[in-house]
PDB file of C-alpha atoms and ligand atoms in Angstrom:
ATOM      1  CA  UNK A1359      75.511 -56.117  70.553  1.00 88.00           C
ATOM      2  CA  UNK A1360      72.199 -57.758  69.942  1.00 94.00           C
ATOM      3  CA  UNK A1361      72.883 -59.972  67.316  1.00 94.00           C
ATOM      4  CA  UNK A1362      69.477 -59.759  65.460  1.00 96.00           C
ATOM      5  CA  UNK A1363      70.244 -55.342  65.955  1.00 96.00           C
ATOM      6  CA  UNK A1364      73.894 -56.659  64.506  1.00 96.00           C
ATOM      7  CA  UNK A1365      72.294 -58.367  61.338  1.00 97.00           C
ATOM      8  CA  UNK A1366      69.729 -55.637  60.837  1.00 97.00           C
ATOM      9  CA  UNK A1367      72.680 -53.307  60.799  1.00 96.00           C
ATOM     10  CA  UNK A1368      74.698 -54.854  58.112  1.00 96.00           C
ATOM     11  CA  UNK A1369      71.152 -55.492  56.328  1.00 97.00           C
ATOM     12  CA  UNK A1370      70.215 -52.297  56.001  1.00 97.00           C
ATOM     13  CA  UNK A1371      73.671 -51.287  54.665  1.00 96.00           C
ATOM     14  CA  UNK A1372      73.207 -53.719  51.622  1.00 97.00           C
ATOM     15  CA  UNK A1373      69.832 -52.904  51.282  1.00 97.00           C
ATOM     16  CA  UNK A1374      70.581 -49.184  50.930  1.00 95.00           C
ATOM     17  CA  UNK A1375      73.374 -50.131  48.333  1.00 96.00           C
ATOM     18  CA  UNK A1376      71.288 -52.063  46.585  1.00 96.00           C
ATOM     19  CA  UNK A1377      68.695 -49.458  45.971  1.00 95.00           C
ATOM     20  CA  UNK A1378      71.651 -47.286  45.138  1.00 95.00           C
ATOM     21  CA  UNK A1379      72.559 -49.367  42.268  1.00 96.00           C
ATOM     22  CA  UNK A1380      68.894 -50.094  41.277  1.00 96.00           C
ATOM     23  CA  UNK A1381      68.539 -46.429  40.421  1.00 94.00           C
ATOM     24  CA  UNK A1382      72.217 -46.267  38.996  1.00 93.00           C
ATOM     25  CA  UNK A1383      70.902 -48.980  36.391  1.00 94.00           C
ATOM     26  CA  UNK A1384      67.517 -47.595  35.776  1.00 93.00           C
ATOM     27  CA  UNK A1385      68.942 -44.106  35.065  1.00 91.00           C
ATOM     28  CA  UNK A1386      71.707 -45.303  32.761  1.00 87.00           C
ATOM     29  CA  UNK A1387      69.479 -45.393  29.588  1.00 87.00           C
ATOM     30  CA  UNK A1388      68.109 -42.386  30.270  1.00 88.00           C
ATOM     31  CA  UNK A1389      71.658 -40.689  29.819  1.00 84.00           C
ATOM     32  CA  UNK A1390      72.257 -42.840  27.180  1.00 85.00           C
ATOM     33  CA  UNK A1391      69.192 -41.232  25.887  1.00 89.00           C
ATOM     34  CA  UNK A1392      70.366 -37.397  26.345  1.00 87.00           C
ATOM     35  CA  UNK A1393      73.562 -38.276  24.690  1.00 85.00           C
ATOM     36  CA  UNK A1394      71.750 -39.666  21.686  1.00 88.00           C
ATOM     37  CA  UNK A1395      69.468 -36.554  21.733  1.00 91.00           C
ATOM     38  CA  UNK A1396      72.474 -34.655  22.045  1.00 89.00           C
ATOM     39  CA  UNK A1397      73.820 -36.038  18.439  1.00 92.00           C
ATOM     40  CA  UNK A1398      70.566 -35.772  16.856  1.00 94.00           C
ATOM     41  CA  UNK A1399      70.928 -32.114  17.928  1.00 94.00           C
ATOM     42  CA  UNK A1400      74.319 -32.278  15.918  1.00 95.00           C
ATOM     43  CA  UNK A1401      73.611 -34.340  12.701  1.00 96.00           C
ATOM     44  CA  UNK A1402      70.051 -31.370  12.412  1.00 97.00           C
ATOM     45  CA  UNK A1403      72.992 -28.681  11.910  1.00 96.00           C
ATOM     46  CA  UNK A1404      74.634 -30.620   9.405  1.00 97.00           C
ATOM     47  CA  UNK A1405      71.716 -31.294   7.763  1.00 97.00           C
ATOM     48  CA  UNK A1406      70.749 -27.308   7.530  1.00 97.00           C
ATOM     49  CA  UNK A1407      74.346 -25.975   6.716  1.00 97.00           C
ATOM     50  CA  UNK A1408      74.131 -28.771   3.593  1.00 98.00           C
ATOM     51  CA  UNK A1409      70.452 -27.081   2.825  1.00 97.00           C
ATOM     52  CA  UNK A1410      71.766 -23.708   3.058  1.00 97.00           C
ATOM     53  CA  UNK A1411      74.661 -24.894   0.214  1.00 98.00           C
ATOM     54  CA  UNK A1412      72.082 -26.240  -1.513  1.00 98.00           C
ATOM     55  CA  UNK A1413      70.169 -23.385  -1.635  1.00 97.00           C
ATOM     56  CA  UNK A1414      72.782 -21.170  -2.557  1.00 97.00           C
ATOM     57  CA  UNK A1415      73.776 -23.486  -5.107  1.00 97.00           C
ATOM     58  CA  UNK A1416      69.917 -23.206  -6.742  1.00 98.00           C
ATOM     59  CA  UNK A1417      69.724 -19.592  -6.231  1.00 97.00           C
ATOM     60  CA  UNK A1418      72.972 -18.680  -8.438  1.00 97.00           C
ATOM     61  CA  UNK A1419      71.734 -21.023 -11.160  1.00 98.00           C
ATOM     62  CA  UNK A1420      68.694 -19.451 -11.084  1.00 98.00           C
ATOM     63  CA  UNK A1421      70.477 -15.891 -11.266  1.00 97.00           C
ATOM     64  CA  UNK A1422      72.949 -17.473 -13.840  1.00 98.00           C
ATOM     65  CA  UNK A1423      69.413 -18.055 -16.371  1.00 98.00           C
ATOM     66  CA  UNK A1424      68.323 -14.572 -15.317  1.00 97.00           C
ATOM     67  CA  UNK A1425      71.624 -12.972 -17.091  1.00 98.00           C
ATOM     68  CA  UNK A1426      71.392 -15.192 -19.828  1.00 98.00           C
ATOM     69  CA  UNK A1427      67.491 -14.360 -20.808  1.00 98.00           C
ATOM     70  CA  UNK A1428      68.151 -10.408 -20.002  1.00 98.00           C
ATOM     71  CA  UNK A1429      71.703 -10.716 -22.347  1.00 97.00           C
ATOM     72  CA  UNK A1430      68.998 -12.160 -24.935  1.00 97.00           C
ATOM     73  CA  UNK A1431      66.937  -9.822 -24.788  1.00 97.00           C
ATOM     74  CA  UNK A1432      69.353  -7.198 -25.508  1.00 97.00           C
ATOM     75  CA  UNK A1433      70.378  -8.869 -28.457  1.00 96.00           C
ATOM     76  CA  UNK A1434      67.016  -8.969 -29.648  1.00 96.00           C
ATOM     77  CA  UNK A1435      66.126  -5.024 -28.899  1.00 95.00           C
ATOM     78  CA  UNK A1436      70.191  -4.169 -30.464  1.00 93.00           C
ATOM     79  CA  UNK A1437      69.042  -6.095 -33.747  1.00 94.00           C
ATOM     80  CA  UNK A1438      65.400  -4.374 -33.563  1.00 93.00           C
ATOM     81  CA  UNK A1439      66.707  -0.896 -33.363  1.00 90.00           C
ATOM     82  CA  UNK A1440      68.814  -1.191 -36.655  1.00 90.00           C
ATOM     83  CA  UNK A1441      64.956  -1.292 -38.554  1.00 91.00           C
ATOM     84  CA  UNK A1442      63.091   1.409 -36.150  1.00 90.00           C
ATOM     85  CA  UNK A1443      61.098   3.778 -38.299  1.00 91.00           C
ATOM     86  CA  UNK A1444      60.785   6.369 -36.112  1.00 94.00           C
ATOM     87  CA  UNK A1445      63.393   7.986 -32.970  1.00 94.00           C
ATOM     88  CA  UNK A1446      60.547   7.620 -30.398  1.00 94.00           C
ATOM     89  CA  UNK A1447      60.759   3.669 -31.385  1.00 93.00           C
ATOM     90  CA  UNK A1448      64.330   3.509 -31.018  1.00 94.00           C
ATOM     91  CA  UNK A1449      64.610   5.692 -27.686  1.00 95.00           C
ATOM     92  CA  UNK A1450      62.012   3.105 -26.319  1.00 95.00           C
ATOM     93  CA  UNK A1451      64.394  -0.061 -27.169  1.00 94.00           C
ATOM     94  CA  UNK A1452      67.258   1.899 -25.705  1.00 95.00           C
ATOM     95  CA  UNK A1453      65.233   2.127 -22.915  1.00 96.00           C
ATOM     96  CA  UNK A1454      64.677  -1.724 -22.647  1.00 96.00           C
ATOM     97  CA  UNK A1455      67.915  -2.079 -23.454  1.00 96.00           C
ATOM     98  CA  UNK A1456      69.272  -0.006 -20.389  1.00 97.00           C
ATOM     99  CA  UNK A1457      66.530  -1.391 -18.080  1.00 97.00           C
ATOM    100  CA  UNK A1458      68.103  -5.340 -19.030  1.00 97.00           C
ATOM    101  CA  UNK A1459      71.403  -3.914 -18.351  1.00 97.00           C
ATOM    102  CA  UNK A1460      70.653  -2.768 -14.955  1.00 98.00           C
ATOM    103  CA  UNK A1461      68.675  -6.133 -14.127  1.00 97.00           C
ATOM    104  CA  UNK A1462      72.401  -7.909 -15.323  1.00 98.00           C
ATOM    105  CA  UNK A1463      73.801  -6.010 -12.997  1.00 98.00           C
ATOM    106  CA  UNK A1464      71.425  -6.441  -9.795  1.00 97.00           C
ATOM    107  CA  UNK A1465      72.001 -10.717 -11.207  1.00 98.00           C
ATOM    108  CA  UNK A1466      75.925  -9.958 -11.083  1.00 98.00           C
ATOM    109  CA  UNK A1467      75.788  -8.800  -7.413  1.00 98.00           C
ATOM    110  CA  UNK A1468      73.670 -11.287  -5.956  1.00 97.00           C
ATOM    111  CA  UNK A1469      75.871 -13.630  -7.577  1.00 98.00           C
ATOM    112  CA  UNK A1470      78.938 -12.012  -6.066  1.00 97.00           C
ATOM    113  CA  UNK A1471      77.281 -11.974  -2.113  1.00 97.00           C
ATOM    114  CA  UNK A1472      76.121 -15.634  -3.038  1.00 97.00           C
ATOM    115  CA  UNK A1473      80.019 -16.701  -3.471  1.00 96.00           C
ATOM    116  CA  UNK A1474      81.050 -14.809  -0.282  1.00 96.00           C
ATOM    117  CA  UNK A1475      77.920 -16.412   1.242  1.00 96.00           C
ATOM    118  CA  UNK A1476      79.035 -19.975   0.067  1.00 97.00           C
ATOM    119  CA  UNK A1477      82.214 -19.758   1.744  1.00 96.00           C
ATOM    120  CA  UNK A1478      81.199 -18.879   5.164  1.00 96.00           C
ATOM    121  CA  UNK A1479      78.613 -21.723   4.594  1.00 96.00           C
ATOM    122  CA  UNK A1480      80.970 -24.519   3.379  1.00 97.00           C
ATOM    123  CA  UNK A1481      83.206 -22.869   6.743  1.00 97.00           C
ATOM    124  CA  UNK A1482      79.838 -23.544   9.203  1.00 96.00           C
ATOM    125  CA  UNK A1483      79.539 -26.923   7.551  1.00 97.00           C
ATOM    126  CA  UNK A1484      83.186 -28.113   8.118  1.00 97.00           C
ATOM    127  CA  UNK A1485      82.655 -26.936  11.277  1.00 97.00           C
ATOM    128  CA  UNK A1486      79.239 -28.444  11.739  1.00 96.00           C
ATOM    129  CA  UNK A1487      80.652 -32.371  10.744  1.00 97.00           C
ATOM    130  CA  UNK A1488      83.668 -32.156  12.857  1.00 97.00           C
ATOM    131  CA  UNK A1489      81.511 -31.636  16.144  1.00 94.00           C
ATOM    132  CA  UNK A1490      79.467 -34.436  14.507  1.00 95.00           C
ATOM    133  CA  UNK A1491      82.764 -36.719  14.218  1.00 95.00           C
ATOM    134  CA  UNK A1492      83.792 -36.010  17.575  1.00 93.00           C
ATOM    135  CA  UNK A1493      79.934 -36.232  19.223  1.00 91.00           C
ATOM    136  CA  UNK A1494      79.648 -39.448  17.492  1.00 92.00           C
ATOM    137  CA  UNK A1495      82.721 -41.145  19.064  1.00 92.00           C
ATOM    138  CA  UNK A1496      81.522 -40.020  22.466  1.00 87.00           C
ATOM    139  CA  UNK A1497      78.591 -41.306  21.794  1.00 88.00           C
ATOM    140  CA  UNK A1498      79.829 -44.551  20.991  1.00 91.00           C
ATOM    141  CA  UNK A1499      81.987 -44.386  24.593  1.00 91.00           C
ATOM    142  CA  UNK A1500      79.338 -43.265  26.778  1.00 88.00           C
ATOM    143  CA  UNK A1501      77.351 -45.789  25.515  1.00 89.00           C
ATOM    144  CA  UNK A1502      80.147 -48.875  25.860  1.00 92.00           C
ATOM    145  CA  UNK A1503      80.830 -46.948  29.367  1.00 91.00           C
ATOM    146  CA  UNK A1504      77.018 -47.185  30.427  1.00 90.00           C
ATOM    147  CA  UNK A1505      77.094 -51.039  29.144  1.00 90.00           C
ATOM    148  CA  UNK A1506      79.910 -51.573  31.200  1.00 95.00           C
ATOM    149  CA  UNK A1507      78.448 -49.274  34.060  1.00 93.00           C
ATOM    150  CA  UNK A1508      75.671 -51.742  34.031  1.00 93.00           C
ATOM    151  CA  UNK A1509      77.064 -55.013  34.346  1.00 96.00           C
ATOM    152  CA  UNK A1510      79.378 -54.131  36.861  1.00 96.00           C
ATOM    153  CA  UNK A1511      76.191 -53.274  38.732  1.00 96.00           C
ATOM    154  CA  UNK A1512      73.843 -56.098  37.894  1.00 96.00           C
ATOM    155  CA  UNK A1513      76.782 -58.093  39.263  1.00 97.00           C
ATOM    156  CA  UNK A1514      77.067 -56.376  42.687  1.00 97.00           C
ATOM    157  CA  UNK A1515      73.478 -56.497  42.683  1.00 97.00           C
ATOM    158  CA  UNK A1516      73.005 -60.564  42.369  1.00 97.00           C
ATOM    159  CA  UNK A1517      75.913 -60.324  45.250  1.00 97.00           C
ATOM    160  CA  UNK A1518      74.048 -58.582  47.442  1.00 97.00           C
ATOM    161  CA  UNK A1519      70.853 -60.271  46.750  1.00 97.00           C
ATOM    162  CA  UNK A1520      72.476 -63.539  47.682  1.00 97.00           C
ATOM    163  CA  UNK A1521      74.069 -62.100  51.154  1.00 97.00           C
ATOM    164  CA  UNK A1522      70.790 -60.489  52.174  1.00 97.00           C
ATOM    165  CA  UNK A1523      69.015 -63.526  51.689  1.00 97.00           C
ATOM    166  CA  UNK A1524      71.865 -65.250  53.760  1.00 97.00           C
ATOM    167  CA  UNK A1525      71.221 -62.540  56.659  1.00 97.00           C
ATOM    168  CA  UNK A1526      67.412 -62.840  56.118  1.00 97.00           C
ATOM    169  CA  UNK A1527      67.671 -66.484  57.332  1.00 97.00           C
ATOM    170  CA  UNK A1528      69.339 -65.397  60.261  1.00 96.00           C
ATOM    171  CA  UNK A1529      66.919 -62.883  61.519  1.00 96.00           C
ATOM    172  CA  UNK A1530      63.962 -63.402  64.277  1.00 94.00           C
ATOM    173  CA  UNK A1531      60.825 -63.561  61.548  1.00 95.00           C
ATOM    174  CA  UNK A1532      58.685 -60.302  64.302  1.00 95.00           C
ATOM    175  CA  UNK A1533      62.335 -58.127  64.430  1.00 95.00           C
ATOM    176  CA  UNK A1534      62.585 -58.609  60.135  1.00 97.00           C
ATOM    177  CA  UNK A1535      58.712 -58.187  59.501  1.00 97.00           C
ATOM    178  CA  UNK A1536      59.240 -54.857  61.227  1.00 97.00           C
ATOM    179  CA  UNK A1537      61.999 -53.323  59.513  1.00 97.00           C
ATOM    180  CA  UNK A1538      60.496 -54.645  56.236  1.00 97.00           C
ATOM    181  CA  UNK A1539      57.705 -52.636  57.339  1.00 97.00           C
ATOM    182  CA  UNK A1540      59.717 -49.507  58.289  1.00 97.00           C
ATOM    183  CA  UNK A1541      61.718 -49.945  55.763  1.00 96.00           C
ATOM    184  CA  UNK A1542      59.166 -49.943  53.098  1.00 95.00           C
ATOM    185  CA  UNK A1543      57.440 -46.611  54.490  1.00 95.00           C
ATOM    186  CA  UNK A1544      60.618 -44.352  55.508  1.00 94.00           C
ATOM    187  CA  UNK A1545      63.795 -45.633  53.218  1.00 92.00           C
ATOM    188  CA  UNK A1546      65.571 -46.209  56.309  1.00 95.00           C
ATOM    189  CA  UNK A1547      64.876 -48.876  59.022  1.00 97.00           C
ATOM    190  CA  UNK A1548      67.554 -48.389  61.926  1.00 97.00           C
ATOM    191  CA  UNK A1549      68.354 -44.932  63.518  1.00 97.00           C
ATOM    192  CA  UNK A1550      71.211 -43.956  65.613  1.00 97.00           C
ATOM    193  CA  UNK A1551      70.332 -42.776  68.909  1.00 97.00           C
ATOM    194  CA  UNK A1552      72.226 -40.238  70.180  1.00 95.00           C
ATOM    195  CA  UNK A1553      72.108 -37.728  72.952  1.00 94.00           C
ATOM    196  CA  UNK A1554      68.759 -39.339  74.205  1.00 95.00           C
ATOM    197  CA  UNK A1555      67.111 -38.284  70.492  1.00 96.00           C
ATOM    198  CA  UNK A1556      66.054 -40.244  67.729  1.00 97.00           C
ATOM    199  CA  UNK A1557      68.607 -39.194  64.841  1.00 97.00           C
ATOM    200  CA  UNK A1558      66.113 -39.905  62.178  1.00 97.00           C
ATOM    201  CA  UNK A1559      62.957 -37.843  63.824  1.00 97.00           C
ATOM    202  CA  UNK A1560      65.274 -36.175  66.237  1.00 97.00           C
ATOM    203  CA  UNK A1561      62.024 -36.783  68.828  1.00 97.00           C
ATOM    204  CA  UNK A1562      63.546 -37.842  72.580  1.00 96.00           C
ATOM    205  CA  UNK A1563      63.024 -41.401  73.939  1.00 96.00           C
ATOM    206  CA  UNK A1564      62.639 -41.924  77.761  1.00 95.00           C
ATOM    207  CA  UNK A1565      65.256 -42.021  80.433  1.00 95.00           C
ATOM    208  CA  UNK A1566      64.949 -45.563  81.128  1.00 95.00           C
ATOM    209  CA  UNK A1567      64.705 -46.174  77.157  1.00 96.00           C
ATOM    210  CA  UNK A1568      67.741 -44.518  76.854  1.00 96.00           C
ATOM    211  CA  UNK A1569      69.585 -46.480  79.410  1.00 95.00           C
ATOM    212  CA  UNK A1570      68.667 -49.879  77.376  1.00 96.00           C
ATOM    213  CA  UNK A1571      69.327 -48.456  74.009  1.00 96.00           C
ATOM    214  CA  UNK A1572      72.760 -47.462  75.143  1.00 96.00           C
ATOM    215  CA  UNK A1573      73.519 -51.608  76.153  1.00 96.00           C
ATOM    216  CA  UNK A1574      72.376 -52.528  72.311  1.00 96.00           C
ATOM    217  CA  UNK A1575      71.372 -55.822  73.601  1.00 96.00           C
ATOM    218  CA  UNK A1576      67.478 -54.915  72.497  1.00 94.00           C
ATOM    219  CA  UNK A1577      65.828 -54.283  69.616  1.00 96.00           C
ATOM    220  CA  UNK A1578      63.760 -50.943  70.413  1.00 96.00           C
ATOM    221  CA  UNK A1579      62.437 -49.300  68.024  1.00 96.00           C
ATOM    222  CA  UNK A1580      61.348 -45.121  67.850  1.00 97.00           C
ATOM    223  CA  UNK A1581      57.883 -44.138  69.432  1.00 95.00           C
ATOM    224  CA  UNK A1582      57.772 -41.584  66.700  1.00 96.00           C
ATOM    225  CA  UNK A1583      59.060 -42.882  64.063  1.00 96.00           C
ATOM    226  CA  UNK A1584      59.321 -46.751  64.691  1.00 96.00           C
ATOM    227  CA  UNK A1585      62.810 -46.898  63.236  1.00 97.00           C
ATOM    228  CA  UNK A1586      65.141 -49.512  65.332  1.00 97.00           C
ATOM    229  CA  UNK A1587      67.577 -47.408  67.497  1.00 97.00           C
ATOM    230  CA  UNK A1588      70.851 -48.678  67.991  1.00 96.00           C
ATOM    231  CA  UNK A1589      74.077 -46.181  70.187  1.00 96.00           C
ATOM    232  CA  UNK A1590      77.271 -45.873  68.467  1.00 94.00           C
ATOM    233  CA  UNK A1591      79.756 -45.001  71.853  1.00 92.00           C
ATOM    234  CA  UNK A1592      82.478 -43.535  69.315  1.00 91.00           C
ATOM    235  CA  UNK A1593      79.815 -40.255  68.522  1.00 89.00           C
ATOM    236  CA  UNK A1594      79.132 -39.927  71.900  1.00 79.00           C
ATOM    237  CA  UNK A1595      82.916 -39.799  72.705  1.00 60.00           C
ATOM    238  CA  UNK A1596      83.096 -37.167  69.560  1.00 56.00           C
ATOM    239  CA  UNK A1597      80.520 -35.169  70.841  1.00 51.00           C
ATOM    240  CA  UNK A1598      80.982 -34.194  74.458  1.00 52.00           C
ATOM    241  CA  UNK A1599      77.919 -33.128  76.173  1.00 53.00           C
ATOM    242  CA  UNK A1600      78.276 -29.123  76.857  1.00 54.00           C
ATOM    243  CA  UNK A1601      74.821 -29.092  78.233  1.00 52.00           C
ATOM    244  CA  UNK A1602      75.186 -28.618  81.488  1.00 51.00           C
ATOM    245  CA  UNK A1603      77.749 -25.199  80.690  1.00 48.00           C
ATOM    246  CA  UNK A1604      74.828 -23.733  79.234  1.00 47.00           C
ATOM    247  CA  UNK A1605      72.514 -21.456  81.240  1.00 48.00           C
ATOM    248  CA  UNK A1606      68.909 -22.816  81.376  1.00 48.00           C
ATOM    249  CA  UNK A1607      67.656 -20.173  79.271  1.00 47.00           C
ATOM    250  CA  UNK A1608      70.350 -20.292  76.362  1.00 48.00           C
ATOM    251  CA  UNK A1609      69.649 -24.234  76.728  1.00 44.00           C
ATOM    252  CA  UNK A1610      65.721 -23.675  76.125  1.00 45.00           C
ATOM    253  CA  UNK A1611      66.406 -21.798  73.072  1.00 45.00           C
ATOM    254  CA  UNK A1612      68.650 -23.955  71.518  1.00 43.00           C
ATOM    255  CA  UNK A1613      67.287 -27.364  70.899  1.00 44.00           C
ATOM    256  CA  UNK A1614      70.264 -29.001  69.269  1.00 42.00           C
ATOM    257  CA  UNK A1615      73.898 -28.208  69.925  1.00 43.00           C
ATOM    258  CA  UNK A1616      75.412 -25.558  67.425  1.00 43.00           C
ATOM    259  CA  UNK A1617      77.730 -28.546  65.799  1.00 45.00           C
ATOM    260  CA  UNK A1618      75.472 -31.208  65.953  1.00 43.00           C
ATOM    261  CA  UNK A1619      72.626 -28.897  63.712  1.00 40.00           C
ATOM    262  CA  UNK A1620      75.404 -28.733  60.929  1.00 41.00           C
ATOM    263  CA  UNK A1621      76.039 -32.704  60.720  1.00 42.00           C
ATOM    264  CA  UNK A1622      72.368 -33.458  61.223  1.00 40.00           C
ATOM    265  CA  UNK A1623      70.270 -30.453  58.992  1.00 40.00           C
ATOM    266  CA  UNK A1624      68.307 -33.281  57.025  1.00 42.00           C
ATOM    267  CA  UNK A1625      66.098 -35.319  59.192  1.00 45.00           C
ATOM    268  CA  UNK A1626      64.824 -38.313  57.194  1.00 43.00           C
ATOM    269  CA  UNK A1627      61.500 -37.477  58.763  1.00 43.00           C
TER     270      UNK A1627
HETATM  271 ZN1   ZN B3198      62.527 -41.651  65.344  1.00 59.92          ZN
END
């Protein structure tokens, strides 16, 4: 093989892992982030199943003072009636009487469906901390996980950096400007060719192309899509050429071979 199409080769592989772990890094804080977003999501439903204690908790002191005022008031209607004048007077205080009595009553059952209330609250609240408890110390993992995550990578990274620079050196200056440029525009810079077809554009290079692709002693690059075209002879030994079983019309119609359209369904471009 070539050796500048050699070096290219192994530079694009590094360059593609490199990218890899460029994103890896750059989208480790934003998980970080979703986690954390995650637990703010949990400490909010502690925070309401405390308000809804709390609110209980006001609401049954305020019925509590309600009793007590309408218990006063009957006191002070019982203690009235013994000096009524007149029967109409003291059917009226019985009256207030009996209306206080009732309003006791309506207090007493609130109270009673606040005390059910408060235990299925205190329940959700339990409930509510332990998923806080246990969210928290994932939390802290995913963080120490993404920390780790990162170094590891930033590591790698610097290692690559330092053999791509070292295969850089090596490269004719017009064969490396080209798949910088390539490179830059498509994400990919090399292309296998295969079965006379770019595998990147899938558009077909010339007989004669072909045949000088196929030695790999060139760099050629893609009419179409200007990647740098290099043959692997192990896929053509996979991938037998049936063409020529084929009648001309079933060949016409088909443009790629059954198998070879389930490997290759996403073209680059
Ligand atoms: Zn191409």
């Amino acid at each position: 093989m070539n050796a500048d199409l050699q070096r290219l080769t192994e530079l694009e592989k590094i360059d593609r892992e490199a990218s890899r772990l460029t994103e890896e890094v750059a989208g480790l804080p934003k998980r970080v982030a979703a986690i954390e977003a995650k637990l703010a999501e949990h400490k909010a439903a502690v925070e309401k199943a405390k308000a809804r204690i709390k609110g209980n908790e006001t609401t049954r002191r305020q019925m509590e003072a309600d009793i007590k005022g309408f218990q006063e008031k009957i006191a002070k209607y019982r203690s009235q009636s013994s000096s009524v004048k007149t029967n109409d007077e003291y059917r009226a205080l019985m009256h207030e009487v009996e209306f206080a009595e009732k309003q006791i009553s309506g207090c007493e059952d609130k109270i009673l469906d606040l005390m059910i209330g408060l235990e299925n609250e205190e329940k959700a609240l339990k409930v509510a901390e332990a998923e806080l408890k246990t969210e928290s110390a994932d939390v802290e993992k995913e963080k120490a996980d993404a920390r780790v995550r990162t170094a590891e990578d930033e590591k790698l990274l610097a290692g690559l950096k330092e053999q791509r620079e070292t295969i850089r050196s090596t490269v004719n200056d017009s064969a490396l400007a080209h798949y910088d440029r390539v490179m830059r525009q498509r994400k990919s810079a090399l292309a296998e060719a295969r079965e006379q077809k770019c595998m990147a554009c899938f558009v077909r290079v010339r007989p004669q192309t072909w045949q000088e692709i196929r030695t790999n002693e060139q760099i050629i690059t893609c009419n179409s899509c200007g990647r740098i075209l290099y043959f692997d002879p192990a896929n053509e030994a996979a991938a037998p050429e049936p063409a020529k079983k084929k009648s001309k019309a079933r060949a016409a119609e088909v443009e790629t071979e059954p198998d070879q359209a389930e490997q290759e369904i996403t073209p680059t471009q």
